[in-house]
PDB file of C-alpha atoms and ligand atoms in Angstrom:
ATOM      1  CA  MET A   3      44.141   4.297  16.659  1.00 79.00           C
ATOM      2  CA  SER A   4      42.522   3.280  19.909  1.00 83.00           C
ATOM      3  CA  PRO A   5      39.533   5.375  21.034  1.00 86.00           C
ATOM      4  CA  HIS A   6      40.681   4.984  24.628  1.00 92.00           C
ATOM      5  CA  PRO A   7      44.128   5.131  26.271  1.00 94.00           C
ATOM      6  CA  PHE A   8      45.077   1.633  27.423  1.00 95.00           C
ATOM      7  CA  GLU A   9      47.939  -0.449  28.755  1.00 95.00           C
ATOM      8  CA  VAL A  10      48.354  -4.213  28.602  1.00 95.00           C
ATOM      9  CA  HIS A  11      50.170  -5.998  31.408  1.00 95.00           C
ATOM     10  CA  THR A  12      50.514  -9.340  33.091  1.00 95.00           C
ATOM     11  CA  SER A  13      48.036  -9.587  35.950  1.00 96.00           C
ATOM     12  CA  ASP A  14      50.676  -8.873  38.580  1.00 96.00           C
ATOM     13  CA  ILE A  15      52.027  -5.807  36.791  1.00 97.00           C
ATOM     14  CA  GLN A  16      48.478  -4.611  36.124  1.00 97.00           C
ATOM     15  CA  THR A  17      47.795  -4.630  39.884  1.00 98.00           C
ATOM     16  CA  LEU A  18      51.081  -2.900  40.667  1.00 98.00           C
ATOM     17  CA  ARG A  19      50.467  -0.294  37.976  1.00 98.00           C
ATOM     18  CA  ALA A  20      47.019   0.434  39.376  1.00 98.00           C
ATOM     19  CA  ALA A  21      48.490   0.957  42.860  1.00 98.00           C
ATOM     20  CA  GLU A  22      51.243   3.207  41.470  1.00 98.00           C
ATOM     21  CA  LEU A  23      48.776   5.351  39.538  1.00 98.00           C
ATOM     22  CA  MET A  24      46.429   5.487  42.547  1.00 98.00           C
ATOM     23  CA  ALA A  25      49.307   6.635  44.775  1.00 98.00           C
ATOM     24  CA  TRP A  26      50.370   9.291  42.292  1.00 98.00           C
ATOM     25  CA  ILE A  27      46.827  10.620  41.796  1.00 98.00           C
ATOM     26  CA  ILE A  28      46.061  10.728  45.523  1.00 98.00           C
ATOM     27  CA  GLU A  29      49.411  12.311  46.419  1.00 98.00           C
ATOM     28  CA  ASP A  30      48.843  14.941  43.724  1.00 98.00           C
ATOM     29  CA  ALA A  31      45.293  15.674  44.943  1.00 98.00           C
ATOM     30  CA  VAL A  32      46.301  16.007  48.583  1.00 98.00           C
ATOM     31  CA  GLN A  33      49.211  18.259  47.651  1.00 98.00           C
ATOM     32  CA  ALA A  34      46.976  20.447  45.471  1.00 98.00           C
ATOM     33  CA  ARG A  35      43.770  20.516  47.531  1.00 97.00           C
ATOM     34  CA  GLY A  36      44.616  19.032  50.908  1.00 97.00           C
ATOM     35  CA  VAL A  37      42.217  16.149  50.335  1.00 97.00           C
ATOM     36  CA  ALA A  38      41.591  13.293  47.892  1.00 98.00           C
ATOM     37  CA  HIS A  39      38.328  11.601  46.998  1.00 98.00           C
ATOM     38  CA  MET A  40      38.430   8.136  45.487  1.00 98.00           C
ATOM     39  CA  ALA A  41      35.497   5.904  44.556  1.00 98.00           C
ATOM     40  CA  ILE A  42      36.140   2.170  44.308  1.00 98.00           C
ATOM     41  CA  SER A  43      34.270  -0.635  42.604  1.00 98.00           C
ATOM     42  CA  GLY A  44      33.391  -4.106  43.747  1.00 97.00           C
ATOM     43  CA  GLY A  45      33.459  -7.450  41.968  1.00 96.00           C
ATOM     44  CA  HIS A  46      36.434  -9.790  41.745  1.00 97.00           C
ATOM     45  CA  THR A  47      38.864  -7.836  39.575  1.00 98.00           C
ATOM     46  CA  PRO A  48      40.079  -5.281  42.143  1.00 98.00           C
ATOM     47  CA  ARG A  49      40.652  -7.864  44.894  1.00 98.00           C
ATOM     48  CA  PRO A  50      44.399  -8.296  44.207  1.00 98.00           C
ATOM     49  CA  LEU A  51      44.730  -4.517  44.268  1.00 98.00           C
ATOM     50  CA  TYR A  52      42.930  -4.253  47.595  1.00 98.00           C
ATOM     51  CA  ARG A  53      45.205  -6.938  49.064  1.00 98.00           C
ATOM     52  CA  LEU A  54      48.234  -5.005  47.801  1.00 98.00           C
ATOM     53  CA  LEU A  55      47.051  -1.695  49.278  1.00 97.00           C
ATOM     54  CA  ALA A  56      46.903  -3.331  52.712  1.00 96.00           C
ATOM     55  CA  GLN A  57      50.652  -3.945  52.512  1.00 96.00           C
ATOM     56  CA  SER A  58      53.783  -1.851  52.724  1.00 95.00           C
ATOM     57  CA  PRO A  59      54.793   0.480  51.030  1.00 96.00           C
ATOM     58  CA  TRP A  60      51.231   1.477  50.052  1.00 96.00           C
ATOM     59  CA  GLN A  61      50.159   1.852  53.678  1.00 94.00           C
ATOM     60  CA  GLU A  62      52.927   4.375  54.302  1.00 93.00           C
ATOM     61  CA  ARG A  63      53.159   5.947  50.888  1.00 94.00           C
ATOM     62  CA  ILE A  64      49.547   7.006  50.298  1.00 95.00           C
ATOM     63  CA  PRO A  65      48.276   9.880  52.539  1.00 96.00           C
ATOM     64  CA  TRP A  66      45.275   7.902  53.724  1.00 96.00           C
ATOM     65  CA  ALA A  67      44.512  10.362  56.535  1.00 96.00           C
ATOM     66  CA  HIS A  68      43.504  12.880  53.849  1.00 97.00           C
ATOM     67  CA  THR A  69      41.782  10.432  51.529  1.00 97.00           C
ATOM     68  CA  HIS A  70      38.026   9.893  51.422  1.00 98.00           C
ATOM     69  CA  ILE A  71      37.076   6.461  50.147  1.00 98.00           C
ATOM     70  CA  TRP A  72      33.680   6.156  48.501  1.00 98.00           C
ATOM     71  CA  TRP A  73      32.020   3.332  46.620  1.00 98.00           C
ATOM     72  CA  VAL A  74      31.070   3.477  42.945  1.00 98.00           C
ATOM     73  CA  ASP A  75      28.219   1.126  43.654  1.00 98.00           C
ATOM     74  CA  GLU A  76      26.870  -1.352  46.166  1.00 98.00           C
ATOM     75  CA  ARG A  77      24.606  -4.293  46.178  1.00 98.00           C
ATOM     76  CA  CYS A  78      21.502  -3.804  48.348  1.00 98.00           C
ATOM     77  CA  VAL A  79      22.617  -6.262  50.989  1.00 98.00           C
ATOM     78  CA  PRO A  80      23.853  -5.781  54.574  1.00 98.00           C
ATOM     79  CA  PRO A  81      27.478  -4.708  55.064  1.00 98.00           C
ATOM     80  CA  ASP A  82      28.463  -8.157  56.322  1.00 97.00           C
ATOM     81  CA  HIS A  83      26.917  -9.984  53.373  1.00 97.00           C
ATOM     82  CA  PRO A  84      29.380 -11.909  51.140  1.00 96.00           C
ATOM     83  CA  GLU A  85      28.021 -10.019  48.105  1.00 97.00           C
ATOM     84  CA  SER A  86      28.667  -6.617  49.707  1.00 98.00           C
ATOM     85  CA  ASN A  87      31.298  -4.500  47.947  1.00 98.00           C
ATOM     86  CA  TYR A  88      32.008  -2.814  51.268  1.00 98.00           C
ATOM     87  CA  ALA A  89      32.530  -6.222  52.964  1.00 98.00           C
ATOM     88  CA  THR A  90      34.990  -7.245  50.235  1.00 98.00           C
ATOM     89  CA  ALA A  91      37.096  -4.086  50.465  1.00 98.00           C
ATOM     90  CA  TYR A  92      36.964  -4.103  54.265  1.00 97.00           C
ATOM     91  CA  ALA A  93      38.060  -7.727  54.589  1.00 97.00           C
ATOM     92  CA  LEU A  94      40.917  -7.461  52.090  1.00 98.00           C
ATOM     93  CA  TRP A  95      42.149  -3.937  52.800  1.00 97.00           C
ATOM     94  CA  LEU A  96      40.277  -1.414  54.901  1.00 96.00           C
ATOM     95  CA  GLN A  97      40.346  -3.322  58.170  1.00 95.00           C
ATOM     96  CA  HIS A  98      44.138  -3.065  57.947  1.00 92.00           C
ATOM     97  CA  GLN A  99      44.090   0.706  57.443  1.00 89.00           C
ATOM     98  CA  PRO A 100      45.124   2.481  60.679  1.00 84.00           C
ATOM     99  CA  VAL A 101      43.459   5.640  59.389  1.00 87.00           C
ATOM    100  CA  VAL A 102      40.744   5.723  56.765  1.00 86.00           C
ATOM    101  CA  ILE A 103      37.797   7.952  55.920  1.00 96.00           C
ATOM    102  CA  ILE A 104      35.073   5.869  54.346  1.00 97.00           C
ATOM    103  CA  HIS A 105      31.623   6.690  53.024  1.00 98.00           C
ATOM    104  CA  ARG A 106      29.703   3.432  52.886  1.00 98.00           C
ATOM    105  CA  ILE A 107      26.578   2.957  50.799  1.00 98.00           C
ATOM    106  CA  ARG A 108      23.996   1.623  53.276  1.00 98.00           C
ATOM    107  CA  GLY A 109      23.028  -1.530  51.424  1.00 98.00           C
ATOM    108  CA  GLU A 110      20.950  -2.641  54.394  1.00 98.00           C
ATOM    109  CA  GLU A 111      18.428   0.131  53.678  1.00 98.00           C
ATOM    110  CA  SER A 112      15.818   0.003  50.935  1.00 98.00           C
ATOM    111  CA  PRO A 113      17.395   0.809  47.524  1.00 98.00           C
ATOM    112  CA  THR A 114      15.772   4.212  47.176  1.00 98.00           C
ATOM    113  CA  ARG A 115      16.588   5.201  50.770  1.00 98.00           C
ATOM    114  CA  ALA A 116      20.187   3.983  50.429  1.00 98.00           C
ATOM    115  CA  ALA A 117      20.562   6.035  47.239  1.00 98.00           C
ATOM    116  CA  ALA A 118      19.049   9.118  48.879  1.00 98.00           C
ATOM    117  CA  LEU A 119      21.286   8.819  51.944  1.00 98.00           C
ATOM    118  CA  TYR A 120      24.395   8.402  49.797  1.00 98.00           C
ATOM    119  CA  GLU A 121      23.487  11.402  47.649  1.00 97.00           C
ATOM    120  CA  GLN A 122      22.924  13.451  50.802  1.00 97.00           C
ATOM    121  CA  GLU A 123      26.358  12.467  52.090  1.00 98.00           C
ATOM    122  CA  LEU A 124      27.924  13.458  48.772  1.00 98.00           C
ATOM    123  CA  GLN A 125      26.128  16.811  48.898  1.00 96.00           C
ATOM    124  CA  GLN A 126      27.340  17.414  52.459  1.00 96.00           C
ATOM    125  CA  VAL A 127      30.957  16.552  51.735  1.00 97.00           C
ATOM    126  CA  PHE A 128      31.101  18.234  48.315  1.00 96.00           C
ATOM    127  CA  GLU A 129      29.107  21.175  49.677  1.00 93.00           C
ATOM    128  CA  GLY A 130      28.401  23.809  47.086  1.00 85.00           C
ATOM    129  CA  SER A 131      29.779  21.847  44.136  1.00 86.00           C
ATOM    130  CA  PRO A 132      27.457  21.613  41.133  1.00 88.00           C
ATOM    131  CA  TRP A 133      28.857  18.121  40.640  1.00 91.00           C
ATOM    132  CA  PRO A 134      31.288  16.221  42.883  1.00 94.00           C
ATOM    133  CA  ARG A 135      34.647  15.791  41.160  1.00 97.00           C
ATOM    134  CA  PHE A 136      36.306  12.586  42.310  1.00 98.00           C
ATOM    135  CA  ASP A 137      40.066  12.595  41.996  1.00 98.00           C
ATOM    136  CA  LEU A 138      39.990   8.930  41.071  1.00 98.00           C
ATOM    137  CA  ILE A 139      37.249   6.490  40.189  1.00 99.00           C
ATOM    138  CA  LEU A 140      38.229   2.837  39.930  1.00 98.00           C
ATOM    139  CA  LEU A 141      35.933   0.972  37.548  1.00 98.00           C
ATOM    140  CA  GLY A 142      35.557  -2.588  36.346  1.00 98.00           C
ATOM    141  CA  MET A 143      33.593  -3.921  33.413  1.00 98.00           C
ATOM    142  CA  GLY A 144      31.271  -6.876  33.277  1.00 98.00           C
ATOM    143  CA  ALA A 145      31.185  -9.386  30.423  1.00 98.00           C
ATOM    144  CA  ASP A 146      28.023  -7.594  29.231  1.00 97.00           C
ATOM    145  CA  GLY A 147      29.857  -4.271  29.114  1.00 98.00           C
ATOM    146  CA  HIS A 148      28.283  -2.844  32.267  1.00 98.00           C
ATOM    147  CA  THR A 149      30.287  -0.681  34.605  1.00 98.00           C
ATOM    148  CA  ALA A 150      29.444   0.513  38.095  1.00 98.00           C
ATOM    149  CA  SER A 151      25.882  -0.787  38.379  1.00 98.00           C
ATOM    150  CA  LEU A 152      24.901   0.724  35.034  1.00 98.00           C
ATOM    151  CA  PHE A 153      23.655  -2.249  33.063  1.00 98.00           C
ATOM    152  CA  PRO A 154      22.704  -2.410  29.383  1.00 97.00           C
ATOM    153  CA  GLY A 155      19.078  -1.440  28.896  1.00 96.00           C
ATOM    154  CA  ASP A 156      18.575  -0.394  32.517  1.00 97.00           C
ATOM    155  CA  GLY A 157      16.977   2.982  33.208  1.00 97.00           C
ATOM    156  CA  ALA A 158      19.807   3.864  35.602  1.00 98.00           C
ATOM    157  CA  LEU A 159      22.041   4.382  32.564  1.00 97.00           C
ATOM    158  CA  GLN A 160      19.777   7.229  31.368  1.00 97.00           C
ATOM    159  CA  VAL A 161      19.728   9.177  34.641  1.00 98.00           C
ATOM    160  CA  ARG A 162      21.261  12.613  34.083  1.00 97.00           C
ATOM    161  CA  ASP A 163      19.761  14.721  36.876  1.00 96.00           C
ATOM    162  CA  ALA A 164      21.040  12.886  39.933  1.00 96.00           C
ATOM    163  CA  TRP A 165      24.375  11.866  41.407  1.00 97.00           C
ATOM    164  CA  VAL A 166      23.190   8.507  42.705  1.00 98.00           C
ATOM    165  CA  THR A 167      20.470   6.165  41.493  1.00 98.00           C
ATOM    166  CA  VAL A 168      19.191   2.602  41.778  1.00 98.00           C
ATOM    167  CA  GLY A 169      20.481   0.141  39.199  1.00 98.00           C
ATOM    168  CA  HIS A 170      19.031  -3.249  38.332  1.00 98.00           C
ATOM    169  CA  ALA A 171      21.386  -6.152  37.694  1.00 98.00           C
ATOM    170  CA  PRO A 172      20.327  -9.170  35.628  1.00 97.00           C
ATOM    171  CA  THR A 173      21.624 -11.457  38.361  1.00 95.00           C
ATOM    172  CA  PRO A 174      21.063 -11.406  42.135  1.00 95.00           C
ATOM    173  CA  PRO A 175      21.449  -9.301  44.138  1.00 96.00           C
ATOM    174  CA  ARG A 176      19.533  -7.355  41.523  1.00 97.00           C
ATOM    175  CA  ALA A 177      18.959  -4.052  43.296  1.00 97.00           C
ATOM    176  CA  ARG A 178      22.097  -1.931  43.334  1.00 98.00           C
ATOM    177  CA  VAL A 179      22.926   1.645  44.351  1.00 98.00           C
ATOM    178  CA  THR A 180      25.241   3.319  41.849  1.00 98.00           C
ATOM    179  CA  LEU A 181      26.893   6.584  40.931  1.00 98.00           C
ATOM    180  CA  THR A 182      25.329   7.924  37.754  1.00 98.00           C
ATOM    181  CA  LEU A 183      27.122   8.252  34.425  1.00 98.00           C
ATOM    182  CA  PRO A 184      27.258  12.088  34.476  1.00 98.00           C
ATOM    183  CA  LEU A 185      28.807  12.016  37.932  1.00 98.00           C
ATOM    184  CA  ILE A 186      31.381   9.395  36.918  1.00 98.00           C
ATOM    185  CA  ASN A 187      32.282  11.556  33.909  1.00 98.00           C
ATOM    186  CA  GLN A 188      33.160  14.466  36.215  1.00 98.00           C
ATOM    187  CA  ALA A 189      36.156  12.558  37.598  1.00 98.00           C
ATOM    188  CA  ARG A 190      39.688  13.842  37.207  1.00 98.00           C
ATOM    189  CA  TYR A 191      41.017  10.323  36.656  1.00 98.00           C
ATOM    190  CA  ILE A 192      39.254   7.056  35.881  1.00 98.00           C
ATOM    191  CA  LEU A 193      41.094   3.750  35.965  1.00 98.00           C
ATOM    192  CA  PHE A 194      39.419   0.739  34.383  1.00 98.00           C
ATOM    193  CA  LEU A 195      40.717  -2.638  35.508  1.00 98.00           C
ATOM    194  CA  VAL A 196      39.681  -5.387  33.076  1.00 98.00           C
ATOM    195  CA  THR A 197      40.908  -8.971  33.208  1.00 98.00           C
ATOM    196  CA  GLY A 198      39.948 -12.290  31.700  1.00 97.00           C
ATOM    197  CA  ARG A 199      39.324 -13.530  28.168  1.00 97.00           C
ATOM    198  CA  HIS A 200      35.585 -13.704  28.871  1.00 98.00           C
ATOM    199  CA  LYS A 201      35.558  -9.902  28.842  1.00 98.00           C
ATOM    200  CA  ALA A 202      36.988  -9.757  25.292  1.00 97.00           C
ATOM    201  CA  PRO A 203      33.656  -9.471  23.403  1.00 96.00           C
ATOM    202  CA  ALA A 204      32.629  -6.529  25.570  1.00 96.00           C
ATOM    203  CA  LEU A 205      36.081  -4.982  25.187  1.00 96.00           C
ATOM    204  CA  ARG A 206      35.824  -5.227  21.418  1.00 95.00           C
ATOM    205  CA  ARG A 207      32.497  -3.419  21.579  1.00 95.00           C
ATOM    206  CA  VAL A 208      34.002  -0.686  23.733  1.00 96.00           C
ATOM    207  CA  PHE A 209      37.216  -0.307  21.725  1.00 93.00           C
ATOM    208  CA  GLY A 210      36.371  -1.443  18.292  1.00 82.00           C
ATOM    209  CA  GLU A 211      32.859  -1.073  17.112  1.00 70.00           C
ATOM    210  CA  THR A 212      30.675   1.971  16.678  1.00 74.00           C
ATOM    211  CA  SER A 213      27.280   0.754  17.694  1.00 76.00           C
ATOM    212  CA  PRO A 214      23.924   2.541  18.085  1.00 81.00           C
ATOM    213  CA  HIS A 215      23.774   0.860  21.469  1.00 88.00           C
ATOM    214  CA  PRO A 216      27.270   1.106  22.942  1.00 93.00           C
ATOM    215  CA  PRO A 217      27.843  -0.828  26.162  1.00 97.00           C
ATOM    216  CA  PRO A 218      27.681   1.293  29.329  1.00 98.00           C
ATOM    217  CA  ALA A 219      31.472   1.139  29.811  1.00 98.00           C
ATOM    218  CA  ALA A 220      31.906   2.799  26.395  1.00 96.00           C
ATOM    219  CA  LEU A 221      29.948   5.826  27.664  1.00 96.00           C
ATOM    220  CA  VAL A 222      32.528   6.597  30.336  1.00 97.00           C
ATOM    221  CA  ASP A 223      34.405   9.577  28.930  1.00 96.00           C
ATOM    222  CA  PRO A 224      35.481  12.127  31.547  1.00 97.00           C
ATOM    223  CA  GLU A 225      34.575  15.672  30.523  1.00 96.00           C
ATOM    224  CA  GLN A 226      37.637  17.301  32.057  1.00 96.00           C
ATOM    225  CA  GLY A 227      39.643  14.292  33.074  1.00 97.00           C
ATOM    226  CA  HIS A 228      41.508  11.246  31.884  1.00 97.00           C
ATOM    227  CA  ALA A 229      40.507   7.609  31.621  1.00 98.00           C
ATOM    228  CA  LEU A 230      43.007   4.790  31.332  1.00 98.00           C
ATOM    229  CA  TRP A 231      42.180   1.142  30.673  1.00 98.00           C
ATOM    230  CA  LEU A 232      44.503  -1.312  32.414  1.00 97.00           C
ATOM    231  CA  LEU A 233      44.038  -4.633  30.613  1.00 97.00           C
ATOM    232  CA  ASP A 234      45.555  -7.987  31.400  1.00 96.00           C
ATOM    233  CA  GLU A 235      47.149 -10.112  28.689  1.00 94.00           C
ATOM    234  CA  ALA A 236      44.299 -12.626  28.608  1.00 95.00           C
ATOM    235  CA  VAL A 237      41.630 -10.118  27.628  1.00 96.00           C
ATOM    236  CA  ALA A 238      43.942  -8.268  25.235  1.00 94.00           C
ATOM    237  CA  ARG A 239      45.001 -11.416  23.398  1.00 93.00           C
ATOM    238  CA  GLU A 240      41.410 -12.632  23.079  1.00 95.00           C
ATOM    239  CA  ALA A 241      40.113  -9.245  22.006  1.00 93.00           C
ATOM    240  CA  ASP A 242      42.773  -9.122  19.283  1.00 88.00           C
ATOM    241  CA  LEU A 243      42.119  -5.515  18.328  1.00 87.00           C
ATOM    242  CA  PRO A 244      44.168  -4.047  15.464  1.00 83.00           C
ATOM    243  CA  PHE A 245      45.907  -1.422  17.578  1.00 80.00           C
ATOM    244  CA  PHE A 246      46.843  -3.813  20.363  1.00 79.00           C
ATOM    245  CA  PRO A 247      50.570  -4.565  20.543  1.00 74.00           C
ATOM    246  CA  GLY A 248      51.601  -7.367  18.183  1.00 72.00           C
ATOM    247  CA  LEU A 249      52.350  -9.632  21.120  1.00 70.00           C
ATOM    248  CA  PHE A 250      48.634  -9.746  21.766  1.00 64.00           C
ATOM    249  CA  ARG A 251      47.575 -10.325  18.184  1.00 65.00           C
ATOM    250  CA  LYS A 252      46.584 -13.801  17.064  1.00 65.00           C
TER     251      LYS A 252
HETATM  252  C1  LIG B  12      30.020  -4.709  41.153  1.00 70.19           C
HETATM  253  C2  LIG B  12      31.031  -3.829  40.462  1.00 70.19           C
HETATM  254  C3  LIG B  12      30.878  -4.025  38.997  1.00 70.19           C
HETATM  255  C4  LIG B  12      32.117  -4.745  38.573  1.00 70.19           C
HETATM  256  C5  LIG B  12      31.891  -5.507  37.301  1.00 70.19           C
HETATM  257  C6  LIG B  12      33.059  -6.446  37.017  1.00 70.19           C
HETATM  258  O1  LIG B  12      29.339  -4.266  42.080  1.00 70.19           O
HETATM  259  O2  LIG B  12      29.984  -5.885  40.748  1.00 70.19           O
HETATM  260  O3  LIG B  12      31.101  -2.572  40.860  1.00 70.19           O
HETATM  261  O4  LIG B  12      30.693  -2.904  38.222  1.00 70.19           O
HETATM  262  O5  LIG B  12      33.163  -3.807  38.379  1.00 70.19           O
HETATM  263  O6  LIG B  12      30.707  -6.279  37.455  1.00 70.19           O
HETATM  264  O7  LIG B  12      33.038  -7.419  38.023  1.00 70.19           O
HETATM  265  P1  LIG B  12      34.232  -8.481  38.140  1.00 70.19           P
HETATM  266  O8  LIG B  12      35.444  -7.707  38.516  1.00 70.19           O
HETATM  267  O9  LIG B  12      33.780  -9.418  39.233  1.00 70.19           O
HETATM  268  O10 LIG B  12      34.353  -9.149  36.788  1.00 70.19           O
END
């Protein structure tokens, strides 16, 4: 029995499934509360999804005028830097959005100031909430099992009394601004997108092993929400976990 709900798809279907689920979640949020809040991740994995969202029918189907787009994390670089998560999403998707409400992490500021400004913006928009509840948080996972910019052994992973903090990556750009684990775990829906056989060892640690030091991605467990792992065939086949469909067993 898998500890986490998951689906295994070809890469193309994985991207389409993510867009479908995103559309459903956002439509449901806007219908229920008049607004949707979604936080997106950076890295390479979500790039096909961002390209897809810039196309029809996703442009017309998702009520973007009522959707606030936030970032899960950001590298402390300027917004036009090739390593910027904002720059990636803007180039592939957001520049094509006729209407979009975005809350950019100011990577051009010092890490602590960027984190403080982002937390202030969250407090203004989620005014009065003890914790912001995102309708959807889109997460990836690194080969070391990190998610957001919560890296194994980094102090950012232990922060429980803030919504935003400064994370420290093992590779440049090292300083990152990131949502904290307790905030991520307030989400209504969390979608993990994980692709590539090189992620299999981390996936096994998240799905298979009980370890005294679980990888950060294994600590994502929404308190009053749902997490779903969308895996591609390459990582599922390599991970070869006992509850994976037979097609992906060696
Ligand atoms: C970032 C992301 C990060 C990402 C993982 C996976 O800023 O890099 O937010 O958490 O999701 O590192 O990255 P890839 O998709 O590039 O493998």
